[in-house]
mmCIF file of C-alpha atoms in Angstrom:
data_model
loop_
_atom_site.group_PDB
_atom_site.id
_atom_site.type_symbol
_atom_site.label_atom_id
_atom_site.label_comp_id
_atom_site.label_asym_id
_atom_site.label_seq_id
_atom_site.Cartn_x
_atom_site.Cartn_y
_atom_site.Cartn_z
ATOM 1 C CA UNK A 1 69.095 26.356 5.350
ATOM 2 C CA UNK A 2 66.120 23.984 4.568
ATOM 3 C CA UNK A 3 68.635 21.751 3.105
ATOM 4 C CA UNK A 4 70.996 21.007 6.269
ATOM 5 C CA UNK A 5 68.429 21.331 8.351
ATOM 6 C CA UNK A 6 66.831 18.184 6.308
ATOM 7 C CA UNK A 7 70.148 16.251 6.663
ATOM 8 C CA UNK A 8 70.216 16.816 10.538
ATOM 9 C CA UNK A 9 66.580 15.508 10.965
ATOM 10 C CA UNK A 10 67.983 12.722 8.307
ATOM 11 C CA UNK A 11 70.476 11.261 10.777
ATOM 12 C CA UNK A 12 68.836 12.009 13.779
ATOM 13 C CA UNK A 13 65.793 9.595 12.853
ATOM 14 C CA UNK A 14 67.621 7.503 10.874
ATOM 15 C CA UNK A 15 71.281 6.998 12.282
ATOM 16 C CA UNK A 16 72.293 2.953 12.379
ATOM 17 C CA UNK A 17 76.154 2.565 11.972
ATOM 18 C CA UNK A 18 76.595 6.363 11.005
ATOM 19 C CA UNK A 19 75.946 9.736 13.047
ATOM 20 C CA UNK A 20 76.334 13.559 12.028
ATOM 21 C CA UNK A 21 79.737 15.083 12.751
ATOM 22 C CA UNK A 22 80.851 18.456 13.700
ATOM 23 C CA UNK A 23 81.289 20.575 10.619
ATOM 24 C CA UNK A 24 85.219 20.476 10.360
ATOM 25 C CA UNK A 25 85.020 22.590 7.564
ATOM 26 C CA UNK A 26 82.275 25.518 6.242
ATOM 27 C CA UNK A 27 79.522 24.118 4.358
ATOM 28 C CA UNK A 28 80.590 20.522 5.160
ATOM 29 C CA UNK A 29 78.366 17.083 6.332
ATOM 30 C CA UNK A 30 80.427 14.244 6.853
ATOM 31 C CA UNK A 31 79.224 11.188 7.507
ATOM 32 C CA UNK A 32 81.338 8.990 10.235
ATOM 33 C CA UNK A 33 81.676 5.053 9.833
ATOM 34 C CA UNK A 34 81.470 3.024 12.846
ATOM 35 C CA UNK A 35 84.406 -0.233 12.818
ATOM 36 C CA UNK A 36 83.691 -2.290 15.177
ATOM 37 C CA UNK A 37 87.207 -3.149 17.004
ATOM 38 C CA UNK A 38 88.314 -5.585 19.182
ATOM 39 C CA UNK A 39 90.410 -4.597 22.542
ATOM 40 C CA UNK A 40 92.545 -7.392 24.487
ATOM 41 C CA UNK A 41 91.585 -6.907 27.645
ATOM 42 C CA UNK A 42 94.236 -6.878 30.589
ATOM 43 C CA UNK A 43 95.890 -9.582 32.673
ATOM 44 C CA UNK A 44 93.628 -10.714 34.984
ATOM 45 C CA UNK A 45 90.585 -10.021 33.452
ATOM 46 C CA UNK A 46 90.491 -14.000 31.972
ATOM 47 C CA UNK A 47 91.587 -12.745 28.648
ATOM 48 C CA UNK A 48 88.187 -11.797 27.228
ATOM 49 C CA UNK A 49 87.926 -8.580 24.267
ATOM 50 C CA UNK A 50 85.583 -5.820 24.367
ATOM 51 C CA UNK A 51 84.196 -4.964 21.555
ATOM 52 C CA UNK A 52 84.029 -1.543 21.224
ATOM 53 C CA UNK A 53 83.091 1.004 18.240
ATOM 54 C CA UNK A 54 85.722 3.112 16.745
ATOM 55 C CA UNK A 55 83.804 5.978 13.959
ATOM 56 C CA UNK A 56 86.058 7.106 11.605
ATOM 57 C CA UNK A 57 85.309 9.713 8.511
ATOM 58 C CA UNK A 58 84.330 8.214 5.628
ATOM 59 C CA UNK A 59 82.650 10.777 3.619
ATOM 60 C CA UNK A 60 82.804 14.424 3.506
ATOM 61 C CA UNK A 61 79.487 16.111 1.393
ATOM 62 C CA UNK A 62 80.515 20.177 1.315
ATOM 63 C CA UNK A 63 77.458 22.099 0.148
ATOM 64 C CA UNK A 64 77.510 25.487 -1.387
ATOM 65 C CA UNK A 65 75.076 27.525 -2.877
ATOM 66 C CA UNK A 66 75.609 30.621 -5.083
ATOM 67 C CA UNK A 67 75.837 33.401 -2.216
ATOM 68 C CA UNK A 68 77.765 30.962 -0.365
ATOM 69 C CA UNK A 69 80.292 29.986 -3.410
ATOM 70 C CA UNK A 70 81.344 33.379 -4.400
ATOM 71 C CA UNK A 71 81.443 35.044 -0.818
ATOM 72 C CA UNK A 72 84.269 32.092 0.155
ATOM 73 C CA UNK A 73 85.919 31.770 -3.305
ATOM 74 C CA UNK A 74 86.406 36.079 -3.437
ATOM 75 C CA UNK A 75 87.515 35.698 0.102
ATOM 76 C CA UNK A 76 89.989 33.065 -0.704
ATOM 77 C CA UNK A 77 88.702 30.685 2.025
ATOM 78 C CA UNK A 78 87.007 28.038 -0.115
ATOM 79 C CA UNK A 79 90.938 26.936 -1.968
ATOM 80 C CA UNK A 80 92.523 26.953 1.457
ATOM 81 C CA UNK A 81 89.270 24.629 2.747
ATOM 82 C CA UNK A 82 90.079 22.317 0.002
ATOM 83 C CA UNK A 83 93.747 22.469 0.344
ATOM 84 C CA UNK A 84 92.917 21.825 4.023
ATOM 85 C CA UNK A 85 90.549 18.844 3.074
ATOM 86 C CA UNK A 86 93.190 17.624 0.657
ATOM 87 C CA UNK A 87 95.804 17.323 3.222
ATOM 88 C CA UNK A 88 92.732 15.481 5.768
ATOM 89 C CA UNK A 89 92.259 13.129 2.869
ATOM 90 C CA UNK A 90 96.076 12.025 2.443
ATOM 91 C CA UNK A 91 95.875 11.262 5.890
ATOM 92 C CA UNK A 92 93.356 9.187 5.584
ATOM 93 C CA UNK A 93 95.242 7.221 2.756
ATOM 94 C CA UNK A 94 92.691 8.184 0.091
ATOM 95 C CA UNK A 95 89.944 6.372 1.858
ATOM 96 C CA UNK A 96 87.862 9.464 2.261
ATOM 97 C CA UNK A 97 85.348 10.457 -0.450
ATOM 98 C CA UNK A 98 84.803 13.970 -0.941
ATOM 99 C CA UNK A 99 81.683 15.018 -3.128
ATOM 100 C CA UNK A 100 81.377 18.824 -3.370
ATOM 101 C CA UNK A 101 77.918 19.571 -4.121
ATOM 102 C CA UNK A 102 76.554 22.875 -5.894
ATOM 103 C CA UNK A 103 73.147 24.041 -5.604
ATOM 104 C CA UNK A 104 72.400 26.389 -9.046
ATOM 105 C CA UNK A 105 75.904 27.954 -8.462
ATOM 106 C CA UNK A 106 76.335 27.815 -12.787
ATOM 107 C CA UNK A 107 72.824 29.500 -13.220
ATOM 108 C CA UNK A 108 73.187 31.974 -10.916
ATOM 109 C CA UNK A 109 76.223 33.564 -12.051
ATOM 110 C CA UNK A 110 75.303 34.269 -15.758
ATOM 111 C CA UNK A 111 74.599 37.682 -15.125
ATOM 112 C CA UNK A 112 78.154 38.222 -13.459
ATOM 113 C CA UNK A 113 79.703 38.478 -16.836
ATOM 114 C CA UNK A 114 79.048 41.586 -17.330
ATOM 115 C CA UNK A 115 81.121 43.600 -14.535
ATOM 116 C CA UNK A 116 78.373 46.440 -14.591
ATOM 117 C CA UNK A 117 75.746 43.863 -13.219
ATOM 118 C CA UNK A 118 77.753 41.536 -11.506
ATOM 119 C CA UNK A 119 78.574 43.852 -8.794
ATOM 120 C CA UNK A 120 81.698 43.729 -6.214
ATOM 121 C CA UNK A 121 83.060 40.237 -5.304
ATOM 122 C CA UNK A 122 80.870 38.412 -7.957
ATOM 123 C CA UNK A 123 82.544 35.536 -9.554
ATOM 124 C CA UNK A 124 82.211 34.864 -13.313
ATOM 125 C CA UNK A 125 81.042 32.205 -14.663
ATOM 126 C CA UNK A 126 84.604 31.027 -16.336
ATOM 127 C CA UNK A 127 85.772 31.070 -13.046
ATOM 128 C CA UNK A 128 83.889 28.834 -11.860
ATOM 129 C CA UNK A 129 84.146 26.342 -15.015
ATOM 130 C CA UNK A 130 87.864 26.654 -14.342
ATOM 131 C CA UNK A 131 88.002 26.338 -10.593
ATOM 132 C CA UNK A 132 85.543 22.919 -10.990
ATOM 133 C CA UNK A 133 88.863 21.653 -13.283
ATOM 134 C CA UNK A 134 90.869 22.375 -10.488
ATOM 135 C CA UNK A 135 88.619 20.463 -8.362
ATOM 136 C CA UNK A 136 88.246 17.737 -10.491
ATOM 137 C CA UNK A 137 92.226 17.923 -11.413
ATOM 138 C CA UNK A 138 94.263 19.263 -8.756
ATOM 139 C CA UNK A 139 92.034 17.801 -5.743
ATOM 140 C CA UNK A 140 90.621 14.979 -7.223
ATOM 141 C CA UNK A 141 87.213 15.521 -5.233
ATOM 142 C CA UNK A 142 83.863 14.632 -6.945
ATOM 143 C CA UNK A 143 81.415 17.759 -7.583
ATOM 144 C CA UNK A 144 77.517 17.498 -8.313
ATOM 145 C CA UNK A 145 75.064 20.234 -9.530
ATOM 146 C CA UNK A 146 71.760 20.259 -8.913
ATOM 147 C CA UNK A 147 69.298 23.037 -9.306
ATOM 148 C CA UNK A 148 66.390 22.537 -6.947
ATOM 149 C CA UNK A 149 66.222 22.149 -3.305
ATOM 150 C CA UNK A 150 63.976 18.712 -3.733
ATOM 151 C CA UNK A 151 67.026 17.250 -6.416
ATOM 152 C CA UNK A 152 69.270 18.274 -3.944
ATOM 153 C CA UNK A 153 66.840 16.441 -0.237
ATOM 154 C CA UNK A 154 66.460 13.064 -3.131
ATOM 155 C CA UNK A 155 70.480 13.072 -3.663
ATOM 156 C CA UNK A 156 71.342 12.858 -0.003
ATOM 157 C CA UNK A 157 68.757 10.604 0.688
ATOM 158 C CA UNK A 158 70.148 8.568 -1.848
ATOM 159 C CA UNK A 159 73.475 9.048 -1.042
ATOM 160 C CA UNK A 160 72.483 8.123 2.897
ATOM 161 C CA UNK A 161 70.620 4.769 2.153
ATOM 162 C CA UNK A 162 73.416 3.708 0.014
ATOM 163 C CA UNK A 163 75.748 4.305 2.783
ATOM 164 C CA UNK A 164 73.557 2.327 5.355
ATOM 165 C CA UNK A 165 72.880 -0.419 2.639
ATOM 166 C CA UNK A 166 77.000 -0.998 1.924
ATOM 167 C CA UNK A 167 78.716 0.419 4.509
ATOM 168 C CA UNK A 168 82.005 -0.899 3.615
ATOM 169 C CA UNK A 169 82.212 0.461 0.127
ATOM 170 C CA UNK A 170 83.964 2.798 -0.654
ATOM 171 C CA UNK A 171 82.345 3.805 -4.208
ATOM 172 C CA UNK A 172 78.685 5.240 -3.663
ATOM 173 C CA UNK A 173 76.265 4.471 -6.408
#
């Protein structure tokens, strides 16, 4: 999509203390923090430290628009992706922020309530409104909708500079 594709060119030009990671999870960006630590060296070396950077996962963006939202919530794989990132995120102590971002999900799925038009594996819109409780509730992640594609390219610029601005908080403004 125009979208990752956007946040791919985004690091690659602009990377400093942060690069793109893997995608652990479907739909996912996460952003990885670079701590600078300190290693000892051995005996014999004259007791000088390296310095060497350690990246760690910080924050975890997962993206989802309408087609992509209803295919994985029908097929059950976007609660076991959260209960996955859940269980990542107490490992982490808490420390990792997890903003789940929807692109027109809400809009789209306004004609699903009536099961004639809606079609096979279309998700209402109530069960969306409730499974956003859930996330806000039961996972405690952060969610975001936005409705165009240039809302959503200002967002994670936004949310990239103020990231490379204040690296070591952990609350993004």
């Amino acid at each position: 999509s125009d979208i990752i594709s956007f946040v791919e060119q985004l690091f690659n030009e602009n990377v400093v203390n942060y690069q793109f990671s893997p995608r652990v999870f479907d739909n996912s960006i996460m952003w990885l923090q670079s701590r600078t630590v300190q290693k000892h060296g051995e005996a014999g070396t004259e007791g000088r430290a390296e310095v060497v950077s350690q990246f760690e996962n910080e924050f975890v963006l997962i993206y989802h628009n309408s087609f992509s939202f209803q295919r994985a919530f029908r097929d059950g794989s976007l609660m076991q992706q959260m209960r996955a990132l859940k269980r990542f995120s107490k490992s982490k102590k808490n420390d990792l922020k997890v903003i789940v971002l929807f692109n027109s999900v809400s809009d789209s799925l306004f004609n699903n309530e009536n099961p004639l038009q809606g079609g096979e594996g279309a998700v209402s819109r109530g069960e969306f409104e409730r499974f956003l409780i859930e996330l806000t509730l039961s996972f405690e992640f952060d969610f975001l909708e936005l409705y165009s594609p240039i809302e959503i390219i200002e967002f994670l610029r936004e949310v990239h500079l103020s990231i490379k601005d204040k690296p070591h908080r952990k609350e993004l403004s």
